[in-house]
mmCIF file of C-alpha atoms in Angstrom:
data_model
loop_
_atom_site.group_PDB
_atom_site.id
_atom_site.type_symbol
_atom_site.label_atom_id
_atom_site.label_comp_id
_atom_site.label_asym_id
_atom_site.label_seq_id
_atom_site.Cartn_x
_atom_site.Cartn_y
_atom_site.Cartn_z
ATOM 1 C CA MET A 1 -21.444 -12.310 7.891
ATOM 2 C CA ASN A 2 -18.321 -12.736 5.660
ATOM 3 C CA ILE A 3 -18.411 -11.001 2.017
ATOM 4 C CA THR A 4 -18.891 -13.734 -0.147
ATOM 5 C CA SER A 5 -22.017 -15.042 1.759
ATOM 6 C CA TYR A 6 -23.191 -11.291 1.173
ATOM 7 C CA LEU A 7 -22.689 -11.983 -2.576
ATOM 8 C CA GLU A 8 -24.284 -15.337 -2.022
ATOM 9 C CA THR A 9 -27.013 -13.803 -0.578
ATOM 10 C CA ALA A 10 -27.478 -10.662 -2.555
ATOM 11 C CA LEU A 11 -26.584 -11.309 -6.002
ATOM 12 C CA PRO A 12 -29.013 -14.000 -7.711
ATOM 13 C CA PRO A 13 -27.725 -17.186 -9.000
ATOM 14 C CA SER A 14 -25.171 -16.966 -12.496
ATOM 15 C CA PRO A 15 -22.208 -17.504 -13.581
ATOM 16 C CA GLU A 16 -21.104 -14.022 -13.011
ATOM 17 C CA ARG A 17 -21.809 -14.624 -9.461
ATOM 18 C CA ASP A 18 -19.812 -17.493 -8.817
ATOM 19 C CA GLN A 19 -16.603 -15.845 -10.956
ATOM 20 C CA LEU A 20 -17.534 -12.820 -8.563
ATOM 21 C CA ILE A 21 -17.395 -15.028 -5.494
ATOM 22 C CA THR A 22 -14.053 -16.472 -7.120
ATOM 23 C CA LEU A 23 -12.428 -13.285 -7.437
ATOM 24 C CA VAL A 24 -13.088 -11.868 -3.903
ATOM 25 C CA ARG A 25 -12.082 -14.630 -1.917
ATOM 26 C CA LEU A 26 -8.266 -14.723 -4.661
ATOM 27 C CA GLY A 27 -8.820 -10.769 -3.314
ATOM 28 C CA LEU A 28 -8.831 -11.968 0.084
ATOM 29 C CA SER A 29 -6.437 -14.051 0.427
ATOM 30 C CA PHE A 30 -3.935 -11.645 -1.390
ATOM 31 C CA GLN A 31 -4.979 -9.071 1.461
ATOM 32 C CA LYS A 32 -3.420 -11.702 3.874
ATOM 33 C CA HIS A 33 -0.077 -10.732 2.397
ATOM 34 C CA HIS A 34 -0.374 -7.426 2.202
ATOM 35 C CA ARG A 35 2.109 -5.045 3.998
ATOM 36 C CA VAL A 36 1.019 -1.124 4.746
ATOM 37 C CA GLY A 37 4.407 0.346 3.304
ATOM 38 C CA LYS A 38 7.941 -0.026 2.119
ATOM 39 C CA ARG A 39 9.549 -3.096 3.787
ATOM 40 C CA PRO A 40 12.921 -2.258 4.712
ATOM 41 C CA GLY A 41 15.637 -3.919 2.264
ATOM 42 C CA PRO A 42 18.270 -6.261 4.214
ATOM 43 C CA LEU A 43 20.507 -3.553 4.909
ATOM 44 C CA LYS A 44 18.020 -1.349 6.725
ATOM 45 C CA ALA A 45 17.132 -3.912 8.605
ATOM 46 C CA TYR A 46 20.541 -4.881 9.216
ATOM 47 C CA LEU A 47 21.127 -1.204 10.377
ATOM 48 C CA LEU A 48 18.398 -1.291 12.361
ATOM 49 C CA LYS A 49 19.319 -4.418 14.590
ATOM 50 C CA VAL A 50 22.651 -3.088 14.586
ATOM 51 C CA THR A 51 21.346 0.582 15.648
ATOM 52 C CA GLY A 52 19.245 -0.990 18.552
ATOM 53 C CA ARG A 53 22.109 -2.546 20.287
ATOM 54 C CA ILE A 54 24.111 1.102 20.118
ATOM 55 C CA ASP A 55 23.707 3.103 23.615
ATOM 56 C CA ALA A 56 22.425 6.635 23.393
ATOM 57 C CA PRO A 57 23.160 8.795 21.887
ATOM 58 C CA LEU A 58 23.125 7.152 18.504
ATOM 59 C CA THR A 59 25.830 9.233 16.405
ATOM 60 C CA PHE A 60 27.125 8.279 13.474
ATOM 61 C CA ASP A 61 30.638 8.324 14.267
ATOM 62 C CA ARG A 62 29.645 5.311 17.141
ATOM 63 C CA LEU A 63 27.835 3.575 14.186
ATOM 64 C CA LEU A 64 31.133 3.371 11.971
ATOM 65 C CA GLU A 65 32.464 1.940 15.361
ATOM 66 C CA GLU A 66 29.578 -0.054 15.530
ATOM 67 C CA LEU A 67 30.283 -1.341 11.559
ATOM 68 C CA GLU A 68 34.225 -1.404 12.276
ATOM 69 C CA LEU A 69 33.409 -4.188 15.334
ATOM 70 C CA GLU A 70 31.287 -5.574 12.899
ATOM 71 C CA ALA A 71 33.791 -6.278 10.212
ATOM 72 C CA VAL A 72 36.426 -7.942 12.665
ATOM 73 C CA ARG A 73 33.623 -10.362 13.815
ATOM 74 C CA ARG A 74 33.152 -11.192 9.739
ATOM 75 C CA GLY A 75 37.302 -11.424 9.557
ATOM 76 C CA MET A 76 37.600 -13.613 12.537
ATOM 77 C CA HIS A 77 34.197 -15.887 12.504
ATOM 78 C CA GLY A 78 33.291 -15.497 8.576
ATOM 79 C CA THR A 79 30.906 -14.336 6.673
ATOM 80 C CA ALA A 80 28.109 -15.698 8.708
ATOM 81 C CA ALA A 81 29.098 -13.257 11.564
ATOM 82 C CA SER A 82 28.389 -10.138 9.272
ATOM 83 C CA PRO A 83 27.172 -8.756 6.101
ATOM 84 C CA VAL A 84 29.903 -6.139 6.771
ATOM 85 C CA GLU A 85 33.436 -6.715 5.082
ATOM 86 C CA LYS A 86 35.055 -3.373 5.403
ATOM 87 C CA VAL A 87 34.711 0.394 7.068
ATOM 88 C CA ASP A 88 37.273 2.342 4.839
ATOM 89 C CA ARG A 89 37.128 5.833 6.365
ATOM 90 C CA VAL A 90 39.600 7.319 3.756
ATOM 91 C CA TRP A 91 37.680 6.798 0.582
ATOM 92 C CA GLU A 92 34.322 6.911 3.165
ATOM 93 C CA ILE A 93 32.413 3.876 1.628
ATOM 94 C CA ILE A 94 31.565 0.224 3.271
ATOM 95 C CA THR A 95 31.791 -2.727 1.734
ATOM 96 C CA TYR A 96 29.214 -5.204 2.262
ATOM 97 C CA HIS A 97 26.785 -8.649 1.515
ATOM 98 C CA HIS A 98 23.773 -8.209 -0.397
ATOM 99 C CA PRO A 99 21.965 -11.325 0.203
ATOM 100 C CA ARG A 100 20.922 -11.367 -3.776
ATOM 101 C CA ALA A 101 22.907 -8.633 -5.160
ATOM 102 C CA GLY A 102 26.428 -9.736 -3.829
ATOM 103 C CA ARG A 103 29.576 -7.261 -2.723
ATOM 104 C CA GLN A 104 27.876 -3.961 -2.213
ATOM 105 C CA GLN A 105 29.723 -0.639 -1.581
ATOM 106 C CA LEU A 106 28.098 2.097 0.152
ATOM 107 C CA THR A 107 28.800 5.929 0.372
ATOM 108 C CA PHE A 108 28.900 7.233 3.531
ATOM 109 C CA LYS A 109 26.590 10.245 3.326
ATOM 110 C CA THR A 110 23.941 7.189 1.616
ATOM 111 C CA LEU A 111 24.840 5.313 5.281
ATOM 112 C CA ARG A 112 23.954 8.594 7.274
ATOM 113 C CA ASN A 113 20.842 8.435 5.172
ATOM 114 C CA LYS A 114 19.818 5.289 6.162
ATOM 115 C CA LEU A 115 21.059 6.229 10.018
ATOM 116 C CA THR A 116 18.179 9.132 9.772
ATOM 117 C CA TRP A 117 15.530 6.579 8.980
ATOM 118 C CA CYS A 118 16.932 4.071 11.216
ATOM 119 C CA LYS A 119 16.379 6.532 14.701
ATOM 120 C CA LEU A 120 13.012 7.225 13.053
ATOM 121 C CA ASN A 121 11.992 3.596 12.969
ATOM 122 C CA LEU A 122 13.756 2.416 16.039
ATOM 123 C CA ASN A 123 11.486 2.807 18.713
ATOM 124 C CA GLN A 124 8.634 1.287 16.121
#
């Protein structure tokens, strides 16, 4: 027995019952789309894909090398190849393109935090 049929049998016919059933149906449709936890943004999802390709051990230097290769791929094959535009080791900044926000810069410190997140979520 589902919840709407339960409400139909448990409550006497009235406009309030109809309104309650409508609200429950609306809530159930939203429940299908509900996802527990915060979803990763485009950069975290991309970094998770990149770190999945790196052989163990997964280190920050190895991630930087892989991102430098991604920047080269972008230079050779265009913007569709990779969102990473540049890895600047002197200024310790990564330049990438966010799908909605456009060109963004990310410090190495923030990238280290995202790498830690990737290590925790890589096997899930």
